[in-house]
């Protein structure tokens, strides 16, 4: 069992989700004899250097050959291994999309995919390395579950849960080092079951990944302006928690989706698909990245430019609520 101690939680937050994946892999390897981790030349970036040296028999680096990465992973899965693959998110999902579709979706070989540094955190490298399309791509493939953890504690939960999950899983890691904490202690995590973090009468804010923390802060700002918001962490984009979307749509005056992803095809689209089946559902505000490749720069710069920090989120919600 992974220990969710105060010390571990602080360490995970400090090193960020990528290095947390490496730390947890070391723990899992001690109890999972059939564990295999495959990478595409990213052992250091994925925090796996210690794992590679400690468990060389459980580690394969296929080089910069992501399509082969999926093929080899599917082959190992068919022989009974519990397989994780990892590389940077655009290469994990888009470069080998057909292999994921055929081997994991169509042939149903169980593989857990870990997309490193998704969203905008690699903004200084431009949109070859930023990934704002991966949710829309992966959630369209049958037999593939999609998880976007809110923080490093939830990253650990997602990794643990994916091992036991029936389908292949794509785990989308956002944010960098000094990853803000949403959870400070152990809690119940279930794939497909959203978590209500705050309850308010006026607005329901559905959020995922790094945006969960920003939305909690935004809700606090809005409370000071007499607007009470529920904040719901949608860690599993697929299968999405339809029940809580229906519940909020029947109670709230405004539905908001907030994501570090394109506004097309991601969390907002998934919510709107559910809302389309609900009579008299409230309007929805989509907060995310516009349908464009425009800016490059630091993570902080990009979040500010796209209005993905708490003050901008709160302002957009307040303006939309008043309309």
Short mmCIF file of C-alpha atoms in Angstrom, two decimals, residues 47-227:
data_model
loop_
_atom_site.label_atom_id
_atom_site.label_comp_id
_atom_site.label_asym_id
_atom_site.label_seq_id
_atom_site.Cartn_x
_atom_site.Cartn_y
_atom_site.Cartn_z
CA UNK A 47 11.43 10.63 -12.86
CA UNK A 48 12.36 7.04 -13.68
CA UNK A 49 16.17 7.06 -13.38
CA UNK A 50 16.10 5.32 -9.99
CA UNK A 51 13.50 2.87 -11.22
CA UNK A 52 15.59 2.06 -14.31
CA UNK A 53 18.65 1.32 -12.16
CA UNK A 54 16.79 -0.54 -9.39
CA UNK A 55 14.51 -2.65 -11.59
CA UNK A 56 16.23 -2.96 -14.99
CA UNK A 57 14.26 -6.13 -15.72
CA UNK A 58 10.99 -4.16 -15.42
CA UNK A 59 12.06 -1.28 -17.65
CA UNK A 60 12.33 -0.90 -21.43
CA UNK A 61 13.36 2.25 -23.29
CA UNK A 62 12.33 1.94 -26.94
CA UNK A 63 13.98 5.23 -27.93
CA UNK A 64 12.17 7.98 -29.81
CA UNK A 65 9.75 5.53 -31.41
CA UNK A 66 6.37 6.11 -29.81
CA UNK A 67 4.42 3.94 -32.26
CA UNK A 68 6.68 1.01 -31.38
CA UNK A 69 6.18 1.90 -27.72
CA UNK A 70 2.48 1.07 -27.98
CA UNK A 71 3.05 -2.06 -30.06
CA UNK A 72 5.56 -3.50 -27.59
CA UNK A 73 3.34 -2.55 -24.66
CA UNK A 74 0.37 -4.33 -26.23
CA UNK A 75 2.50 -7.43 -26.78
CA UNK A 76 3.64 -7.47 -23.15
CA UNK A 77 0.05 -6.98 -22.01
CA UNK A 78 -1.06 -10.00 -24.05
CA UNK A 79 1.51 -12.05 -22.09
CA UNK A 80 0.05 -11.03 -18.74
CA UNK A 81 2.24 -8.05 -17.79
CA UNK A 82 0.86 -4.93 -16.10
CA UNK A 83 2.16 -2.24 -18.42
CA UNK A 84 2.68 1.51 -18.15
CA UNK A 85 3.96 3.57 -21.05
CA UNK A 86 5.11 7.15 -20.71
CA UNK A 87 6.41 10.03 -22.75
CA UNK A 88 5.41 13.66 -23.26
CA UNK A 89 1.67 14.00 -23.77
CA UNK A 90 1.56 15.02 -27.47
CA UNK A 91 3.81 12.12 -28.41
CA UNK A 92 2.01 9.67 -26.12
CA UNK A 93 -1.38 10.42 -27.67
CA UNK A 94 -1.11 12.01 -31.13
CA UNK A 95 2.04 10.49 -32.58
CA UNK A 96 0.77 6.97 -31.88
CA UNK A 97 -2.99 7.56 -32.10
CA UNK A 98 -3.59 4.75 -34.61
CA UNK A 99 -1.66 2.24 -32.48
CA UNK A 100 -3.71 3.22 -29.42
CA UNK A 101 -6.92 2.85 -31.44
CA UNK A 102 -6.04 -0.55 -32.92
CA UNK A 103 -4.13 -2.25 -30.09
CA UNK A 104 -5.84 -0.80 -27.02
CA UNK A 105 -9.25 0.29 -28.26
CA UNK A 106 -10.04 -2.29 -30.91
CA UNK A 107 -7.99 -5.30 -29.72
CA UNK A 108 -8.60 -4.40 -26.04
CA UNK A 109 -5.02 -4.96 -24.87
CA UNK A 110 -4.77 -3.39 -21.40
CA UNK A 111 -2.08 -0.67 -21.21
CA UNK A 112 -1.84 2.36 -18.90
CA UNK A 113 -0.64 5.48 -20.73
CA UNK A 114 0.93 8.35 -18.78
CA UNK A 115 1.07 11.63 -20.70
CA UNK A 116 3.78 13.85 -19.23
CA UNK A 117 3.57 17.65 -19.03
CA UNK A 118 0.21 18.04 -20.76
CA UNK A 119 -1.49 21.38 -21.13
CA UNK A 120 0.68 24.52 -21.22
CA UNK A 121 3.55 23.78 -18.84
CA UNK A 122 6.06 23.32 -21.71
CA UNK A 123 4.97 26.61 -23.29
CA UNK A 124 8.52 27.80 -23.86
CA UNK A 125 8.91 24.96 -26.40
CA UNK A 126 5.79 25.96 -28.32
CA UNK A 127 2.88 23.84 -29.48
CA UNK A 128 5.00 20.92 -30.60
CA UNK A 129 5.35 20.15 -26.89
CA UNK A 130 2.27 21.83 -25.40
CA UNK A 131 -0.71 19.49 -25.52
CA UNK A 132 -4.20 20.96 -25.63
CA UNK A 133 -5.82 18.25 -27.78
CA UNK A 134 -5.23 14.99 -25.90
CA UNK A 135 -8.52 14.75 -24.01
CA UNK A 136 -10.54 15.19 -27.21
CA UNK A 137 -8.47 12.53 -29.00
CA UNK A 138 -8.34 9.90 -26.28
CA UNK A 139 -11.96 10.15 -25.15
CA UNK A 140 -13.10 9.43 -28.71
CA UNK A 141 -11.46 5.97 -28.68
CA UNK A 142 -13.67 3.13 -27.40
CA UNK A 143 -12.43 1.04 -24.45
CA UNK A 144 -10.11 3.82 -23.25
CA UNK A 145 -10.61 5.57 -19.89
CA UNK A 146 -9.33 9.15 -19.50
CA UNK A 147 -8.17 10.61 -16.15
CA UNK A 148 -6.85 14.12 -15.45
CA UNK A 149 -5.61 14.31 -11.83
CA UNK A 150 -6.10 17.53 -9.85
CA UNK A 151 -2.75 17.34 -8.03
CA UNK A 152 0.06 14.94 -7.16
CA UNK A 153 -1.94 13.05 -4.54
CA UNK A 154 -4.58 12.37 -7.15
CA UNK A 155 -1.85 11.38 -9.60
CA UNK A 156 -0.88 8.62 -7.15
CA UNK A 157 -4.54 7.61 -6.79
CA UNK A 158 -4.96 7.46 -10.57
CA UNK A 159 -1.83 5.33 -11.03
CA UNK A 160 -2.92 2.89 -8.32
CA UNK A 161 -6.48 2.66 -9.63
CA UNK A 162 -5.45 2.22 -13.25
CA UNK A 163 -3.65 -1.01 -12.38
CA UNK A 164 -6.93 -2.57 -11.24
CA UNK A 165 -9.13 -1.01 -13.93
CA UNK A 166 -10.56 -3.22 -16.66
CA UNK A 167 -9.90 -0.90 -19.60
CA UNK A 168 -6.77 0.82 -20.80
CA UNK A 169 -6.28 4.19 -19.11
CA UNK A 170 -4.81 7.50 -20.27
CA UNK A 171 -3.54 9.56 -17.31
CA UNK A 172 -3.04 13.21 -18.24
CA UNK A 173 -0.47 14.94 -16.02
CA UNK A 174 -0.60 18.74 -15.86
CA UNK A 175 1.44 21.34 -13.98
CA UNK A 176 5.10 21.44 -13.04
CA UNK A 177 7.17 21.38 -9.88
CA UNK A 178 5.74 22.93 -6.70
CA UNK A 179 2.37 21.60 -7.82
CA UNK A 180 -0.34 23.26 -5.65
CA UNK A 181 -2.09 20.86 -3.29
CA UNK A 182 -5.80 20.18 -3.55
CA UNK A 183 -5.67 17.17 -1.22
CA UNK A 184 -3.61 17.19 1.98
CA UNK A 185 -4.51 13.70 3.21
CA UNK A 186 -5.77 10.35 1.97
CA UNK A 187 -9.30 10.25 0.50
CA UNK A 188 -11.64 7.99 -1.44
CA UNK A 189 -10.96 7.95 -5.18
CA UNK A 190 -13.03 6.02 -7.69
CA UNK A 191 -12.62 6.08 -11.46
CA UNK A 192 -15.75 7.65 -12.98
CA UNK A 193 -16.93 9.27 -9.74
CA UNK A 194 -16.52 13.05 -9.47
CA UNK A 195 -15.70 14.75 -6.16
CA UNK A 196 -17.63 17.78 -4.88
CA UNK A 197 -15.10 19.97 -3.08
CA UNK A 198 -17.36 22.96 -2.34
CA UNK A 199 -21.12 23.40 -2.28
CA UNK A 200 -22.90 26.59 -3.29
CA UNK A 201 -26.41 27.50 -4.47
CA UNK A 202 -25.75 29.62 -7.55
CA UNK A 203 -23.11 28.18 -9.88
CA UNK A 204 -21.58 24.76 -10.53
CA UNK A 205 -17.93 24.88 -11.56
CA UNK A 206 -16.73 21.63 -13.13
CA UNK A 207 -12.95 21.53 -13.39
CA UNK A 208 -10.09 19.12 -13.99
CA UNK A 209 -6.30 18.92 -13.68
CA UNK A 210 -4.48 22.04 -12.51
CA UNK A 211 -7.64 24.09 -12.87
CA UNK A 212 -9.18 22.49 -9.78
CA UNK A 213 -6.98 24.53 -7.44
CA UNK A 214 -7.53 27.71 -9.47
CA UNK A 215 -11.29 27.18 -9.30
CA UNK A 216 -11.25 26.72 -5.53
CA UNK A 217 -9.52 30.10 -5.25
CA UNK A 218 -11.93 31.62 -7.80
CA UNK A 219 -14.90 30.35 -5.78
CA UNK A 220 -13.51 32.07 -2.70
CA UNK A 221 -13.21 35.33 -4.66
CA UNK A 222 -16.81 34.98 -5.90
CA UNK A 223 -18.08 34.25 -2.40
CA UNK A 224 -16.82 37.67 -1.35
CA UNK A 225 -19.06 39.07 -4.12
CA UNK A 226 -22.10 37.13 -2.81
CA UNK A 227 -21.98 34.48 -5.54
#
